[in-house]
mmCIF file of C-alpha atoms in Angstrom:
data_model
loop_
_atom_site.group_PDB
_atom_site.id
_atom_site.type_symbol
_atom_site.label_atom_id
_atom_site.label_comp_id
_atom_site.label_asym_id
_atom_site.label_seq_id
_atom_site.Cartn_x
_atom_site.Cartn_y
_atom_site.Cartn_z
ATOM 1 C CA UNK F 108 0.002 -0.005 0.033
ATOM 2 C CA UNK F 109 2.837 2.390 0.860
ATOM 3 C CA UNK F 110 4.653 1.601 -2.262
ATOM 4 C CA UNK F 111 1.546 2.183 -4.350
ATOM 5 C CA UNK F 112 1.005 5.646 -2.681
ATOM 6 C CA UNK F 113 4.729 6.417 -3.331
ATOM 7 C CA UNK F 114 4.377 5.580 -7.085
ATOM 8 C CA UNK F 115 1.124 7.482 -7.307
ATOM 9 C CA UNK F 116 2.773 10.592 -5.849
ATOM 10 C CA UNK F 117 5.642 10.400 -8.261
ATOM 11 C CA UNK F 118 3.157 9.965 -11.161
ATOM 12 C CA UNK F 119 1.147 13.018 -10.069
ATOM 13 C CA UNK F 120 4.308 15.138 -9.816
ATOM 14 C CA UNK F 121 5.646 13.881 -13.134
ATOM 15 C CA UNK F 122 3.769 16.319 -15.457
ATOM 16 C CA UNK F 123 4.856 19.396 -13.497
ATOM 17 C CA UNK F 124 8.417 18.042 -13.273
ATOM 18 C CA UNK F 125 8.442 17.576 -17.018
ATOM 19 C CA UNK F 126 7.116 21.111 -17.607
ATOM 20 C CA UNK F 127 9.835 22.576 -15.311
ATOM 21 C CA UNK F 128 12.550 20.487 -16.894
ATOM 22 C CA UNK F 129 11.591 21.447 -20.496
ATOM 23 C CA UNK F 130 10.850 25.176 -19.878
ATOM 24 C CA UNK F 131 13.133 26.136 -16.976
ATOM 25 C CA UNK F 132 16.058 23.696 -16.493
ATOM 26 C CA UNK F 133 16.778 22.970 -20.101
ATOM 27 C CA UNK F 134 16.848 26.680 -21.232
ATOM 28 C CA UNK F 135 19.203 27.519 -18.315
ATOM 29 C CA UNK F 136 21.475 24.569 -19.248
ATOM 30 C CA UNK F 137 21.560 25.681 -22.825
ATOM 31 C CA UNK F 138 22.435 29.273 -21.761
ATOM 32 C CA UNK F 139 25.319 27.922 -19.635
ATOM 33 C CA UNK F 140 26.546 25.752 -22.500
ATOM 34 C CA UNK F 141 26.528 28.640 -25.035
ATOM 35 C CA UNK F 142 28.255 30.966 -22.526
ATOM 36 C CA UNK F 143 31.411 28.875 -23.183
ATOM 37 C CA UNK F 144 31.268 29.069 -26.880
ATOM 38 C CA UNK F 145 33.437 31.260 -29.078
ATOM 39 C CA UNK F 146 32.339 34.108 -31.390
ATOM 40 C CA UNK F 147 33.809 36.221 -34.216
ATOM 41 C CA UNK F 148 32.385 39.114 -36.013
ATOM 42 C CA UNK F 149 30.630 36.780 -38.440
ATOM 43 C CA UNK F 150 30.226 33.424 -36.786
ATOM 44 C CA UNK F 151 29.592 31.485 -33.533
ATOM 45 C CA UNK F 152 31.333 28.208 -33.015
ATOM 46 C CA UNK F 153 30.928 25.508 -30.293
ATOM 47 C CA UNK F 154 33.851 25.345 -27.873
ATOM 48 C CA UNK F 155 34.750 25.102 -24.261
ATOM 49 C CA UNK F 156 36.589 28.237 -23.318
ATOM 50 C CA UNK F 157 36.469 30.940 -20.691
ATOM 51 C CA UNK F 158 37.122 33.908 -23.034
ATOM 52 C CA UNK F 159 33.661 35.348 -22.505
ATOM 53 C CA UNK F 160 33.991 35.250 -18.682
ATOM 54 C CA UNK F 161 37.523 36.495 -18.731
ATOM 55 C CA UNK F 162 36.441 39.465 -20.827
ATOM 56 C CA UNK F 163 33.523 40.284 -18.658
ATOM 57 C CA UNK F 164 35.334 39.948 -15.348
ATOM 58 C CA UNK F 165 38.311 41.807 -16.582
ATOM 59 C CA UNK F 166 36.339 44.786 -17.838
ATOM 60 C CA UNK F 167 35.771 47.820 -15.664
ATOM 61 C CA UNK F 168 32.548 48.528 -17.561
ATOM 62 C CA UNK F 169 31.060 45.280 -16.276
ATOM 63 C CA UNK F 170 31.658 46.260 -12.676
ATOM 64 C CA UNK F 171 30.144 49.662 -13.225
ATOM 65 C CA UNK F 172 27.113 48.185 -14.859
ATOM 66 C CA UNK F 173 26.621 45.640 -12.100
ATOM 67 C CA UNK F 174 26.987 48.335 -9.528
ATOM 68 C CA UNK F 175 24.382 50.429 -11.256
ATOM 69 C CA UNK F 176 22.046 47.417 -11.315
ATOM 70 C CA UNK F 177 22.545 46.818 -7.675
ATOM 71 C CA UNK F 178 21.949 50.537 -6.950
ATOM 72 C CA UNK F 179 18.657 50.436 -8.778
ATOM 73 C CA UNK F 180 17.665 47.282 -6.900
ATOM 74 C CA UNK F 181 18.641 48.659 -3.475
ATOM 75 C CA UNK F 182 16.921 52.037 -3.860
ATOM 76 C CA UNK F 183 13.796 50.525 -5.405
ATOM 77 C CA UNK F 184 13.645 47.955 -2.592
ATOM 78 C CA UNK F 185 13.824 50.644 0.140
ATOM 79 C CA UNK F 186 10.992 52.690 -1.394
ATOM 80 C CA UNK F 187 8.802 49.683 -2.123
ATOM 81 C CA UNK F 188 9.408 48.321 1.413
ATOM 82 C CA UNK F 189 8.324 51.671 3.013
ATOM 83 C CA UNK F 190 5.280 52.144 0.761
ATOM 84 C CA UNK F 191 4.356 48.416 0.788
ATOM 85 C CA UNK F 192 4.627 48.074 4.490
ATOM 86 C CA UNK F 193 2.658 51.243 5.108
ATOM 87 C CA UNK F 194 -0.176 50.223 2.736
ATOM 88 C CA UNK F 195 -0.327 46.661 4.073
ATOM 89 C CA UNK F 196 -0.320 47.933 7.683
ATOM 90 C CA UNK F 197 -3.255 50.259 7.030
ATOM 91 C CA UNK F 198 -5.275 47.555 5.272
ATOM 92 C CA UNK F 199 -4.524 44.950 7.939
ATOM 93 C CA UNK F 200 -4.926 46.947 11.163
ATOM 94 C CA UNK F 201 -6.810 50.107 10.383
ATOM 95 C CA UNK F 202 -9.488 48.767 8.043
ATOM 96 C CA UNK F 203 -11.808 46.680 10.183
ATOM 97 C CA UNK F 204 -14.260 45.597 7.577
ATOM 98 C CA UNK F 205 -13.257 42.605 5.442
ATOM 99 C CA UNK F 206 -15.372 44.013 2.621
ATOM 100 C CA UNK F 207 -13.430 47.270 2.677
ATOM 101 C CA UNK F 208 -10.125 45.434 2.949
ATOM 102 C CA UNK F 209 -10.970 43.495 -0.226
ATOM 103 C CA UNK F 210 -12.197 46.602 -1.973
ATOM 104 C CA UNK F 211 -9.209 48.774 -1.168
ATOM 105 C CA UNK F 212 -6.857 45.855 -2.073
ATOM 106 C CA UNK F 213 -8.473 45.524 -5.438
ATOM 107 C CA UNK F 214 -8.162 49.308 -5.878
ATOM 108 C CA UNK F 215 -4.403 48.852 -5.424
ATOM 109 C CA UNK F 216 -4.283 46.315 -8.203
ATOM 110 C CA UNK F 217 -6.232 48.407 -10.797
ATOM 111 C CA UNK F 218 -3.058 49.881 -12.390
ATOM 112 C CA UNK F 219 -1.731 46.307 -12.798
ATOM 113 C CA UNK F 220 -4.586 45.454 -15.132
ATOM 114 C CA UNK F 221 -2.662 47.165 -17.959
ATOM 115 C CA UNK F 222 0.633 46.358 -19.497
ATOM 116 C CA UNK F 223 3.862 47.236 -17.632
ATOM 117 C CA UNK F 224 5.105 49.156 -20.711
ATOM 118 C CA UNK F 225 1.944 51.281 -20.860
ATOM 119 C CA UNK F 226 2.176 52.146 -17.189
ATOM 120 C CA UNK F 227 5.819 52.955 -17.547
ATOM 121 C CA UNK F 228 5.441 55.130 -20.660
ATOM 122 C CA UNK F 229 2.554 56.994 -19.099
ATOM 123 C CA UNK F 230 5.153 58.788 -16.891
ATOM 124 C CA UNK F 231 6.893 60.344 -19.907
ATOM 125 C CA UNK F 232 4.262 63.042 -20.627
ATOM 126 C CA UNK F 233 4.007 63.683 -16.964
ATOM 127 C CA UNK F 234 7.726 64.105 -16.178
ATOM 128 C CA UNK F 235 8.795 65.680 -19.527
ATOM 129 C CA UNK F 236 10.147 69.136 -19.932
ATOM 130 C CA UNK F 237 6.767 70.438 -20.936
ATOM 131 C CA UNK F 238 4.910 67.823 -18.934
ATOM 132 C CA UNK F 239 2.270 68.165 -16.242
ATOM 133 C CA UNK F 240 4.767 68.117 -13.357
ATOM 134 C CA UNK F 241 6.896 70.990 -14.702
ATOM 135 C CA UNK F 242 3.917 73.003 -15.897
ATOM 136 C CA UNK F 243 2.287 72.799 -12.468
ATOM 137 C CA UNK F 244 5.517 73.695 -10.574
ATOM 138 C CA UNK F 245 6.014 76.670 -12.867
ATOM 139 C CA UNK F 246 2.453 77.882 -12.477
ATOM 140 C CA UNK F 247 2.675 77.631 -8.755
ATOM 141 C CA UNK F 248 5.845 79.654 -8.806
ATOM 142 C CA UNK F 249 7.931 76.929 -7.159
ATOM 143 C CA UNK F 250 10.435 76.893 -10.060
ATOM 144 C CA UNK F 251 11.285 79.364 -12.836
ATOM 145 C CA UNK F 252 12.318 76.879 -15.503
ATOM 146 C CA UNK F 253 11.620 73.165 -16.171
ATOM 147 C CA UNK F 254 13.455 70.598 -14.243
ATOM 148 C CA UNK F 255 15.538 68.510 -16.620
ATOM 149 C CA UNK F 256 16.274 65.688 -14.161
ATOM 150 C CA UNK F 257 12.620 64.573 -13.851
ATOM 151 C CA UNK F 258 12.862 62.556 -17.012
ATOM 152 C CA UNK F 259 15.550 60.502 -18.674
ATOM 153 C CA UNK F 260 17.530 60.162 -15.402
ATOM 154 C CA UNK F 261 18.119 57.788 -12.517
ATOM 155 C CA UNK F 262 15.156 59.544 -10.787
ATOM 156 C CA UNK F 263 12.694 58.501 -13.534
ATOM 157 C CA UNK F 264 14.058 55.050 -13.697
ATOM 158 C CA UNK F 265 13.640 54.451 -9.999
ATOM 159 C CA UNK F 266 10.121 56.060 -10.014
ATOM 160 C CA UNK F 267 9.082 53.796 -12.682
ATOM 161 C CA UNK F 268 10.467 50.751 -10.868
ATOM 162 C CA UNK F 269 8.719 51.754 -7.695
ATOM 163 C CA UNK F 270 5.466 52.212 -9.490
ATOM 164 C CA UNK F 271 5.718 48.891 -11.317
ATOM 165 C CA UNK F 272 6.769 46.678 -8.464
ATOM 166 C CA UNK F 273 5.326 48.053 -5.225
ATOM 167 C CA UNK F 274 2.388 45.616 -5.356
ATOM 168 C CA UNK F 275 4.838 42.739 -5.232
ATOM 169 C CA UNK F 276 5.856 44.085 -1.799
ATOM 170 C CA UNK F 277 2.323 44.810 -0.660
ATOM 171 C CA UNK F 278 0.875 41.454 -1.269
ATOM 172 C CA UNK F 279 3.148 39.156 0.808
ATOM 173 C CA UNK F 280 3.383 41.727 3.651
ATOM 174 C CA UNK F 281 -0.381 42.056 3.772
ATOM 175 C CA UNK F 282 -0.783 38.250 3.695
ATOM 176 C CA UNK F 283 1.628 37.899 6.524
ATOM 177 C CA UNK F 284 -0.047 40.682 8.649
ATOM 178 C CA UNK F 285 -3.464 39.134 8.238
ATOM 179 C CA UNK F 286 -2.154 35.971 9.943
ATOM 180 C CA UNK F 287 -0.942 37.889 13.056
ATOM 181 C CA UNK F 288 -3.072 37.136 16.018
ATOM 182 C CA UNK F 289 -4.746 40.315 17.086
ATOM 183 C CA UNK F 290 -4.632 39.263 20.714
ATOM 184 C CA UNK F 291 -0.769 39.778 20.561
ATOM 185 C CA UNK F 292 -1.438 43.475 19.739
ATOM 186 C CA UNK F 293 -3.833 43.761 22.593
ATOM 187 C CA UNK F 294 -1.444 42.067 24.897
ATOM 188 C CA UNK F 295 1.356 44.481 24.007
ATOM 189 C CA UNK F 296 -1.003 47.390 24.662
ATOM 190 C CA UNK F 297 -2.050 45.935 28.034
ATOM 191 C CA UNK F 298 1.633 45.595 28.927
ATOM 192 C CA UNK F 299 2.097 49.343 28.388
ATOM 193 C CA UNK F 300 3.774 49.227 24.949
ATOM 194 C CA UNK F 301 3.301 52.269 22.876
ATOM 195 C CA UNK F 302 2.172 52.089 19.271
ATOM 196 C CA UNK F 303 5.735 52.296 17.924
ATOM 197 C CA UNK F 304 6.971 49.742 20.354
ATOM 198 C CA UNK F 305 4.248 47.405 19.301
ATOM 199 C CA UNK F 306 5.059 47.931 15.754
ATOM 200 C CA UNK F 307 8.820 47.446 16.138
ATOM 201 C CA UNK F 308 8.779 44.569 18.660
ATOM 202 C CA UNK F 309 5.645 42.675 17.623
ATOM 203 C CA UNK F 310 4.452 43.408 14.150
ATOM 204 C CA UNK F 311 7.753 43.819 12.327
ATOM 205 C CA UNK F 312 9.258 40.522 13.596
ATOM 206 C CA UNK F 313 6.101 38.589 12.715
ATOM 207 C CA UNK F 314 6.034 40.244 9.355
ATOM 208 C CA UNK F 315 9.619 39.379 8.366
ATOM 209 C CA UNK F 316 8.685 36.287 6.137
ATOM 210 C CA UNK F 317 6.383 38.512 4.102
ATOM 211 C CA UNK F 318 9.048 41.244 3.828
ATOM 212 C CA UNK F 319 11.595 38.677 2.656
ATOM 213 C CA UNK F 320 9.221 37.260 0.048
ATOM 214 C CA UNK F 321 8.527 40.781 -1.297
ATOM 215 C CA UNK F 322 12.242 41.555 -1.186
ATOM 216 C CA UNK F 323 13.013 38.545 -3.340
ATOM 217 C CA UNK F 324 10.308 39.470 -5.867
ATOM 218 C CA UNK F 325 11.375 43.133 -6.179
ATOM 219 C CA UNK F 326 15.099 42.516 -6.334
ATOM 220 C CA UNK F 327 14.771 39.766 -8.834
ATOM 221 C CA UNK F 328 12.461 41.698 -11.065
ATOM 222 C CA UNK F 329 14.494 44.962 -10.908
ATOM 223 C CA UNK F 330 17.832 43.182 -11.658
ATOM 224 C CA UNK F 331 16.328 41.380 -14.689
ATOM 225 C CA UNK F 332 14.510 44.397 -16.100
ATOM 226 C CA UNK F 333 16.046 46.229 -19.041
ATOM 227 C CA UNK F 334 13.154 47.872 -20.921
ATOM 228 C CA UNK F 335 12.384 50.262 -18.021
ATOM 229 C CA UNK F 336 15.988 51.413 -17.859
ATOM 230 C CA UNK F 337 16.113 51.897 -21.678
ATOM 231 C CA UNK F 338 12.979 53.992 -21.930
ATOM 232 C CA UNK F 339 13.041 56.003 -18.629
ATOM 233 C CA UNK F 340 16.678 56.835 -18.819
ATOM 234 C CA UNK F 341 16.553 57.777 -22.486
ATOM 235 C CA UNK F 342 19.266 55.111 -23.135
ATOM 236 C CA UNK F 343 21.670 57.183 -20.980
ATOM 237 C CA UNK F 344 21.930 54.577 -18.206
ATOM 238 C CA UNK F 345 22.684 50.808 -18.372
ATOM 239 C CA UNK F 346 22.020 47.801 -16.269
ATOM 240 C CA UNK F 347 22.963 44.155 -16.780
ATOM 241 C CA UNK F 348 19.803 43.473 -18.676
ATOM 242 C CA UNK F 349 20.674 46.179 -21.196
ATOM 243 C CA UNK F 350 24.145 44.643 -21.566
ATOM 244 C CA UNK F 351 22.522 41.348 -22.478
ATOM 245 C CA UNK F 352 20.053 42.999 -24.746
ATOM 246 C CA UNK F 353 22.904 44.895 -26.610
ATOM 247 C CA UNK F 354 24.917 41.681 -27.038
ATOM 248 C CA UNK F 355 21.869 39.913 -28.471
ATOM 249 C CA UNK F 356 21.233 42.819 -30.849
ATOM 250 C CA UNK F 357 24.852 42.334 -32.030
ATOM 251 C CA UNK F 358 24.270 38.593 -32.354
ATOM 252 C CA UNK F 359 26.956 37.976 -29.695
ATOM 253 C CA UNK F 360 25.063 35.170 -27.962
ATOM 254 C CA UNK F 361 28.020 33.644 -26.116
ATOM 255 C CA UNK F 362 28.900 36.957 -24.535
ATOM 256 C CA UNK F 363 25.080 37.497 -23.720
ATOM 257 C CA UNK F 364 24.872 34.043 -22.211
ATOM 258 C CA UNK F 365 27.913 34.605 -20.085
ATOM 259 C CA UNK F 366 26.471 37.844 -18.733
ATOM 260 C CA UNK F 367 23.230 36.095 -18.058
ATOM 261 C CA UNK F 368 24.945 33.378 -16.056
ATOM 262 C CA UNK F 369 26.807 35.885 -13.970
ATOM 263 C CA UNK F 370 23.572 37.752 -13.343
ATOM 264 C CA UNK F 371 21.762 34.558 -12.341
ATOM 265 C CA UNK F 372 24.574 33.633 -9.969
ATOM 266 C CA UNK F 373 24.436 37.118 -8.476
ATOM 267 C CA UNK F 374 20.676 36.976 -7.958
ATOM 268 C CA UNK F 375 20.915 33.445 -6.466
ATOM 269 C CA UNK F 376 23.606 34.550 -4.026
ATOM 270 C CA UNK F 377 21.435 37.507 -2.926
ATOM 271 C CA UNK F 378 18.381 35.292 -2.535
ATOM 272 C CA UNK F 379 20.382 32.625 -0.619
ATOM 273 C CA UNK F 380 21.719 35.298 1.676
ATOM 274 C CA UNK F 381 18.233 36.639 2.372
ATOM 275 C CA UNK F 382 16.887 33.144 3.059
ATOM 276 C CA UNK F 383 19.532 32.641 5.806
ATOM 277 C CA UNK F 384 17.832 35.347 7.849
ATOM 278 C CA UNK F 385 14.200 34.163 7.633
ATOM 279 C CA UNK F 386 12.485 30.864 7.050
ATOM 280 C CA UNK F 387 9.862 31.681 4.473
ATOM 281 C CA UNK F 388 8.720 28.003 4.031
ATOM 282 C CA UNK F 389 5.851 28.607 6.580
ATOM 283 C CA UNK F 390 4.561 31.311 4.163
ATOM 284 C CA UNK F 391 4.361 29.105 1.176
#
């Protein structure tokens, strides 16, 4: 009987395992293999060499681009965490009605019913030199001439990232906060804890798994995003995703694969480091 259940379990898991093997594991293996191939200006040839990695790791440009990518990820993470935690806290502890919680949560998701590109590009007429933001500031007398740094700058890139990915921080934090026993909040208040003490010593520690899940989502998405950096920086800034895109555009697939492998390893190291601080398995 036990053997039969064991075989049944494997058979039930086989379709999903096959899909993951074909559409996740196999493409990654192919990228790793191609990263060791060689390339000339007119051809790509199979080989096993470390020229692509040696060139990338020996180039100062690579380190600058990776630093820029990590900078975008860190700043975006900080803003999405602050906004996401605040929104989730309000929904979980200040909105008493379940109906209103659902309604307000759905309201937060309305912008995500459209394409990421549409939501990103919608910032351009708002932040442009003659856009709504500059026009309003000039009409109010705050500035005398349009602000050039609002668009096609790191500011616009990070603003777009925060807009695109904040919900990925709100959802796991809100889900974790809804599982917190409200009697713990009441016990902290009865023990004389202030609101800030309750927040810092009770709510934040119990919300760490949700924060960690949101962090993984945001960091992974920002580090792999290239289209946002291209449009919102006016092609004046670069990240690792843009490096890969440029290599693919030049048909330099081995170099693009090597960059993708290094990016994958970097993201996995970051995620592995985060998982050492919090056990998120109880949230899954």
